[in-house]
C-alpha cells in the first residue's frame, strides 16, 4: 500500500474538512430552498471515502454508490463547483441540472452515481466489474451501500454471481447505525453485517470506518485481491452520521447524547490530533487550511448562485435520439 505519510494526513484533513463544510453549506441553502427535493448528507462518514481513495488507482478504478453521494465525485476529481451547481439545478452542473442531489455522475472521472433506488447500485457495481473482466481491463470497482440496502434480495443475487465469476469488485457497506431511522438490531437476527459474505465464501470483515488509515489498509488488501484475480471482498465500515437520514428527518429514533458521544471519535478530529501529535503541522498552519476550505466552499456557492437554470428546450435534448424521427432536433 502507498505509505501513509505526513502529506497524506494533511490531505485527509483538508479533503474531509472541505467535504464537511461543503455539505454544511448545502444544508444551509436547502433551508433557503435554493436546493430542492431530497438531501442526504455524509457528515461523519468522511473517513470511509478518504481511506478508500488512498487505496484506489484513480486512473482506472471505478466507484458507484447510493444517494448519499455529493462528496464522492469530488474525491474522484470532479470539480466541486459543478457538483454544487447540479444540486442547485443549474445548467453548469454535472448533469446540466437534470440529476440533482441523488444522481451525481461523471463517466470521465469513473464515478457511476448516485442511485436513488435502495440497493439498485449493487448489481450495477458487479456489472461494471464484469465488463472490466470481460474486456481484460486492469480495473477494480468499489461498490458502496448503506446498512439498509443489505436487506435487498439484489445483494444476495449479486454476491452469488460475483463469487461464481470471481469479479474484480469490492462491496462496501457503510453501516452508519440506521437504515433511515431503523437500527440493524430491529431488522436482522445478526448485527454483524459483514458475516453475510460468509454464506458465499467471500472474503469479508469489519473495519473501523471512523479511521481513514484503517479503511485504507483493508480496502487496499481487497483491491489487490480483486486486481490479481482473487475475486470480490465484502467490507462492513462501522461509521456514523451526525445529521439525519435526510434533511426532513426529525431523528426521533436517537438521542442528542448518542450523537455527541460519536462526535468524540469524529474522523476529522482524529486526523487533526495525529497531525498535531506528530508535528506534521502547527495549529497556525491548520488555520490556513481551514481558510482555504472556507474560501473554496464560498467559491462553489458563488458559482452555483451565478449560473443559469437550464433552458426548457433542454428537456427535448436529454431523451434518446432516433435517426428517422426528424421532428425534434437534438443539440446535445
Coordinates of C-alpha atoms in Angstrom, one line a residue:
X1 CA 0.0 0.0 0.0
X2 CA 1.1 3.6 -0.6
X3 CA 2.7 4.9 2.6
X4 CA 0.5 7.0 4.9
X5 CA 2.8 10.0 5.2
X6 CA 2.6 13.5 6.6
X7 CA 1.4 14.7 3.3
X8 CA -1.4 12.1 3.3
X9 CA -2.6 13.1 6.7
X10 CA -2.6 16.8 5.7
X11 CA -4.5 15.9 2.5
X12 CA -7.0 13.8 4.5
X13 CA -7.6 16.7 6.9
X14 CA -8.1 19.3 4.1
X15 CA -10.3 16.9 2.0
X16 CA -12.5 15.7 4.8
X17 CA -12.9 19.2 6.2
X18 CA -13.9 20.5 2.8
X19 CA -16.4 17.7 2.3
X20 CA -17.9 18.5 5.7
X21 CA -18.1 22.3 5.1
X22 CA -19.3 21.8 1.5
X23 CA -22.3 19.8 2.8
X24 CA -22.9 22.2 5.8
X25 CA -23.3 24.9 3.1
X26 CA -25.7 22.7 1.2
X27 CA -27.8 22.2 4.4
X28 CA -27.9 26.0 4.9
X29 CA -29.0 26.7 1.3
X30 CA -31.5 23.8 1.4
X31 CA -33.3 25.6 4.3
X32 CA -33.4 28.7 2.0
X33 CA -35.0 26.5 -0.7
X34 CA -32.1 27.0 -3.1
X35 CA -31.6 23.2 -3.2
X36 CA -34.9 21.3 -3.6
X37 CA -36.0 17.7 -3.2
X38 CA -34.2 15.3 -1.0
X39 CA -30.8 16.0 0.5
X40 CA -28.8 13.2 2.2
X41 CA -25.6 14.4 3.9
X42 CA -22.4 12.4 4.6
X43 CA -21.3 14.2 7.8
X44 CA -19.4 11.8 10.0
X45 CA -18.7 9.2 7.3
X46 CA -15.8 11.0 5.6
X47 CA -13.1 8.6 6.7
X48 CA -14.6 5.8 4.6
X49 CA -14.1 7.9 1.4
X50 CA -10.7 9.3 2.4
X51 CA -9.3 5.9 3.2
X52 CA -10.8 4.3 0.1
X53 CA -9.4 7.0 -2.2
X54 CA -5.9 6.4 -0.8
X55 CA -6.1 2.7 -1.7
X56 CA -7.5 3.3 -5.2
X57 CA -5.8 3.9 -8.5
X58 CA -7.9 6.9 -9.7
X59 CA -6.6 6.5 -13.3
X60 CA -8.6 3.3 -13.8
X61 CA -10.6 2.2 -10.7
X62 CA -14.4 2.9 -10.5
X63 CA -16.8 3.9 -7.8
X64 CA -20.6 3.6 -7.5
X65 CA -22.8 4.3 -4.5
X66 CA -26.3 5.2 -3.3
X67 CA -27.8 8.6 -3.0
X68 CA -25.6 10.0 -0.2
X69 CA -23.2 10.9 -3.0
X70 CA -22.2 14.5 -3.1
X71 CA -18.6 14.3 -1.9
X72 CA -17.5 11.0 -3.6
X73 CA -17.3 12.5 -7.1
X74 CA -15.3 15.4 -5.7
X75 CA -12.8 12.9 -4.2
X76 CA -12.7 11.2 -7.6
X77 CA -11.7 14.5 -9.3
X78 CA -15.0 16.2 -10.3
X79 CA -15.0 20.0 -10.0
X80 CA -16.8 20.7 -6.7
X81 CA -18.4 23.9 -8.3
X82 CA -20.1 21.7 -10.8
X83 CA -21.4 19.4 -8.0
X84 CA -22.9 22.3 -6.1
X85 CA -24.4 23.7 -9.4
X86 CA -26.0 20.4 -10.0
X87 CA -27.7 20.5 -6.6
X88 CA -28.9 24.0 -7.4
X89 CA -30.4 22.6 -10.6
X90 CA -28.2 24.8 -12.8
X91 CA -27.1 24.2 -16.3
X92 CA -23.4 24.2 -15.3
X93 CA -23.9 21.1 -13.1
X94 CA -22.5 17.7 -13.6
X95 CA -25.7 16.6 -15.4
X96 CA -26.7 20.1 -16.6
X97 CA -29.0 20.5 -13.6
X98 CA -31.2 17.5 -14.6
X99 CA -30.0 15.0 -12.0
X100 CA -29.9 16.8 -8.7
X101 CA -28.8 15.6 -5.3
X102 CA -29.3 11.9 -5.7
X103 CA -27.9 11.4 -9.2
X104 CA -24.4 12.9 -9.4
X105 CA -22.5 11.2 -12.2
X106 CA -19.2 11.5 -14.0
X107 CA -18.1 8.9 -16.6
X108 CA -15.0 11.0 -17.2
X109 CA -13.9 10.5 -13.6
X110 CA -15.2 6.9 -13.3
X111 CA -17.9 7.9 -10.8
X112 CA -21.1 6.0 -11.8
X113 CA -23.6 7.5 -9.4
X114 CA -25.6 8.3 -7.2
X115 CA -28.6 5.9 -7.3
X116 CA -32.0 6.6 -5.7
X117 CA -33.3 3.1 -5.5
X118 CA -32.2 1.4 -2.3
X119 CA -29.7 -1.4 -3.3
X120 CA -30.1 -0.6 -7.0
X121 CA -26.4 0.2 -7.4
X122 CA -25.3 -3.2 -6.1
X123 CA -25.9 -5.3 -9.3
X124 CA -24.7 -2.3 -11.4
X125 CA -21.4 -2.3 -9.5
X126 CA -21.0 -6.0 -10.3
X127 CA -21.9 -5.2 -13.9
X128 CA -19.1 -2.7 -14.1
X129 CA -16.7 -5.3 -12.7
X130 CA -18.0 -7.9 -15.2
X131 CA -17.2 -5.5 -18.1
X132 CA -13.7 -5.0 -16.8
X133 CA -13.1 -8.7 -16.6
X134 CA -14.7 -9.4 -19.9
X135 CA -12.6 -6.8 -21.7
X136 CA -9.5 -7.7 -19.7
X137 CA -9.1 -4.2 -18.2
X138 CA -6.9 -3.9 -15.1
X139 CA -9.6 -2.0 -13.1
X140 CA -11.5 -2.6 -9.9
X141 CA -14.9 -1.3 -8.9
X142 CA -15.8 -0.1 -5.4
X143 CA -19.5 -0.6 -4.8
X144 CA -20.9 1.2 -1.7
X145 CA -24.2 0.6 0.0
X146 CA -25.9 1.5 3.3
X147 CA -26.9 -0.9 6.1
X148 CA -30.5 -0.9 4.9
X149 CA -29.6 -2.0 1.4
X150 CA -28.2 -5.3 2.6
X151 CA -31.8 -6.4 3.2
X152 CA -32.4 -6.3 -0.5
X153 CA -32.5 -9.5 -2.4
X154 CA -30.4 -8.0 -5.2
X155 CA -27.4 -8.1 -2.8
X156 CA -27.6 -11.8 -2.5
X157 CA -28.1 -12.4 -6.2
X158 CA -25.1 -10.2 -6.9
X159 CA -22.9 -11.8 -4.3
X160 CA -23.6 -15.2 -5.7
X161 CA -22.7 -14.2 -9.3
X162 CA -19.7 -12.1 -8.2
X163 CA -18.2 -15.1 -6.5
X164 CA -19.2 -17.5 -9.2
X165 CA -17.5 -15.3 -11.8
X166 CA -14.7 -14.0 -9.5
X167 CA -15.4 -10.4 -10.4
X168 CA -13.0 -7.6 -9.6
X169 CA -15.3 -5.7 -7.2
X170 CA -15.1 -4.6 -3.6
X171 CA -18.5 -4.4 -1.9
X172 CA -18.5 -1.8 1.0
X173 CA -21.4 -1.4 3.5
X174 CA -21.3 1.9 5.2
X175 CA -23.1 0.9 8.4
X176 CA -23.9 4.3 10.0
X177 CA -26.2 2.6 12.5
X178 CA -29.6 3.4 11.0
X179 CA -31.4 2.5 7.8
X180 CA -33.3 5.8 7.6
X181 CA -34.5 5.6 11.2
X182 CA -34.3 1.8 11.8
X183 CA -31.4 0.2 13.5
X184 CA -29.9 -3.1 12.3
X185 CA -31.0 -4.8 15.5
X186 CA -34.6 -4.3 14.6
X187 CA -34.3 -5.7 11.1
X188 CA -31.9 -8.6 11.3
X189 CA -31.0 -11.5 13.6
X190 CA -27.3 -10.7 13.4
X191 CA -26.0 -7.2 13.7
X192 CA -22.6 -8.2 12.2
X193 CA -23.4 -7.3 8.6
X194 CA -20.0 -8.4 7.3
X195 CA -20.9 -12.0 8.1
X196 CA -23.3 -12.0 5.1
X197 CA -20.2 -12.7 3.0
X198 CA -19.6 -15.9 4.7
X199 CA -22.5 -17.6 3.1
X200 CA -20.9 -17.1 -0.3
X201 CA -17.3 -17.9 0.9
X202 CA -16.5 -14.3 0.1
X203 CA -13.6 -12.8 2.0
X204 CA -15.2 -10.3 4.4
X205 CA -14.6 -8.4 7.6
X206 CA -15.5 -5.3 9.6
X207 CA -13.5 -2.1 9.7
X208 CA -13.3 1.0 11.9
X209 CA -15.0 3.4 9.5
X210 CA -14.1 6.4 11.6
X211 CA -10.3 6.0 10.9
X212 CA -9.1 6.6 7.3
X213 CA -5.9 4.7 8.0
X214 CA -7.8 1.5 9.0
X215 CA -10.1 1.9 5.9
X216 CA -7.1 2.4 3.6
X217 CA -5.4 -0.7 4.8
X218 CA -8.4 -3.0 4.4
X219 CA -9.6 -1.5 1.1
X220 CA -6.0 -1.8 -0.3
X221 CA -6.0 -5.5 0.5
X222 CA -9.4 -6.0 -1.1
X223 CA -8.4 -4.1 -4.2
X224 CA -5.2 -6.0 -4.7
X225 CA -7.1 -9.3 -4.3
X226 CA -9.6 -8.2 -7.0
X227 CA -6.9 -6.9 -9.3
X228 CA -4.9 -10.1 -9.2
X229 CA -7.8 -12.3 -10.0
X230 CA -8.8 -13.2 -6.4
X231 CA -12.4 -12.1 -6.8
X232 CA -14.7 -9.9 -4.6
X233 CA -14.5 -8.8 -1.0
X234 CA -17.2 -7.6 1.4
X235 CA -16.3 -5.0 4.0
X236 CA -18.5 -3.5 6.7
X237 CA -17.4 0.0 7.6
X238 CA -18.7 0.8 11.0
X239 CA -19.3 4.5 10.9
X240 CA -21.9 7.1 12.0
X241 CA -23.8 10.0 10.5
X242 CA -24.2 13.2 12.6
X243 CA -27.2 14.5 10.6
X244 CA -30.5 12.8 9.9
X245 CA -31.1 10.4 7.1
X246 CA -32.2 13.4 5.0
X247 CA -32.9 17.0 5.8
X248 CA -36.6 16.1 6.5
X249 CA -35.6 13.6 9.2
X250 CA -36.7 14.6 12.7
X251 CA -34.4 12.0 14.3
X252 CA -36.8 10.8 17.0
X253 CA -35.1 7.4 16.9
X254 CA -31.9 8.5 18.7
X255 CA -30.8 10.9 21.4
X256 CA -28.7 14.0 21.2
X257 CA -26.4 12.4 23.8
X258 CA -25.8 9.5 21.4
X259 CA -24.7 11.8 18.6
X260 CA -22.4 13.8 20.9
X261 CA -20.8 10.5 22.1
X262 CA -19.9 9.6 18.5
X263 CA -18.6 13.1 17.8
X264 CA -15.8 12.2 20.3
X265 CA -14.4 9.9 17.5
X266 CA -15.1 12.3 14.7
X267 CA -12.8 11.3 11.8
X268 CA -11.7 14.9 11.1
X269 CA -10.8 15.4 14.8
X270 CA -8.9 12.1 14.9
X271 CA -6.8 13.1 11.8
X272 CA -6.2 16.6 13.3
X273 CA -5.0 15.0 16.5
X274 CA -2.5 12.8 14.7
X275 CA -1.2 15.8 12.7
X276 CA -0.6 17.9 15.9
X277 CA 0.8 14.9 17.9
X278 CA 3.3 14.1 15.2
X279 CA 4.1 17.7 14.4
X280 CA 3.0 17.4 10.8
X281 CA 1.7 20.9 11.1
X282 CA 1.2 23.7 13.6
X283 CA -2.1 25.0 14.8
X284 CA -1.5 28.1 12.7
X285 CA -0.8 26.0 9.6
X286 CA -4.1 24.2 10.1
X287 CA -5.9 27.5 10.3
X288 CA -4.5 28.3 6.9
X289 CA -6.0 25.1 5.6
X290 CA -9.3 26.0 7.3
X291 CA -9.3 29.3 5.4
X292 CA -8.6 27.6 2.1
X293 CA -11.5 25.3 2.7
X294 CA -13.8 28.2 3.6
X295 CA -12.8 30.1 0.5
X296 CA -13.4 27.2 -1.8
X297 CA -16.8 26.5 -0.3
X298 CA -17.7 30.1 -0.9
X299 CA -16.4 29.9 -4.5
X300 CA -18.6 26.9 -5.1
X301 CA -21.6 28.7 -3.7
X302 CA -20.9 31.8 -5.8
X303 CA -20.5 29.7 -9.0
X304 CA -23.8 27.9 -8.3
X305 CA -25.7 31.1 -7.5
X306 CA -24.5 32.9 -10.6
X307 CA -25.1 30.0 -13.0
X308 CA -28.2 29.9 -15.2
X309 CA -31.0 27.4 -14.9
X310 CA -31.2 25.2 -18.0
X311 CA -33.5 26.3 -20.8
X312 CA -36.8 24.5 -21.3
X313 CA -35.6 23.2 -24.6
X314 CA -33.0 21.1 -22.8
X315 CA -35.9 18.7 -21.9
X316 CA -36.0 17.6 -25.5
X317 CA -32.3 17.2 -25.8
X318 CA -31.8 14.6 -23.0
X319 CA -34.1 12.0 -24.4
X320 CA -32.9 9.3 -26.8
X321 CA -32.3 10.3 -30.4
X322 CA -33.9 8.4 -33.3
X323 CA -32.3 8.9 -36.6
X324 CA -35.5 8.6 -38.7
X325 CA -37.6 10.8 -36.4
X326 CA -37.0 14.3 -37.8
X327 CA -39.4 16.3 -35.6
X328 CA -37.0 17.0 -32.7
X329 CA -33.6 18.5 -33.5
X330 CA -31.2 17.4 -30.7
X331 CA -28.4 19.7 -29.8
X332 CA -26.6 17.8 -27.1

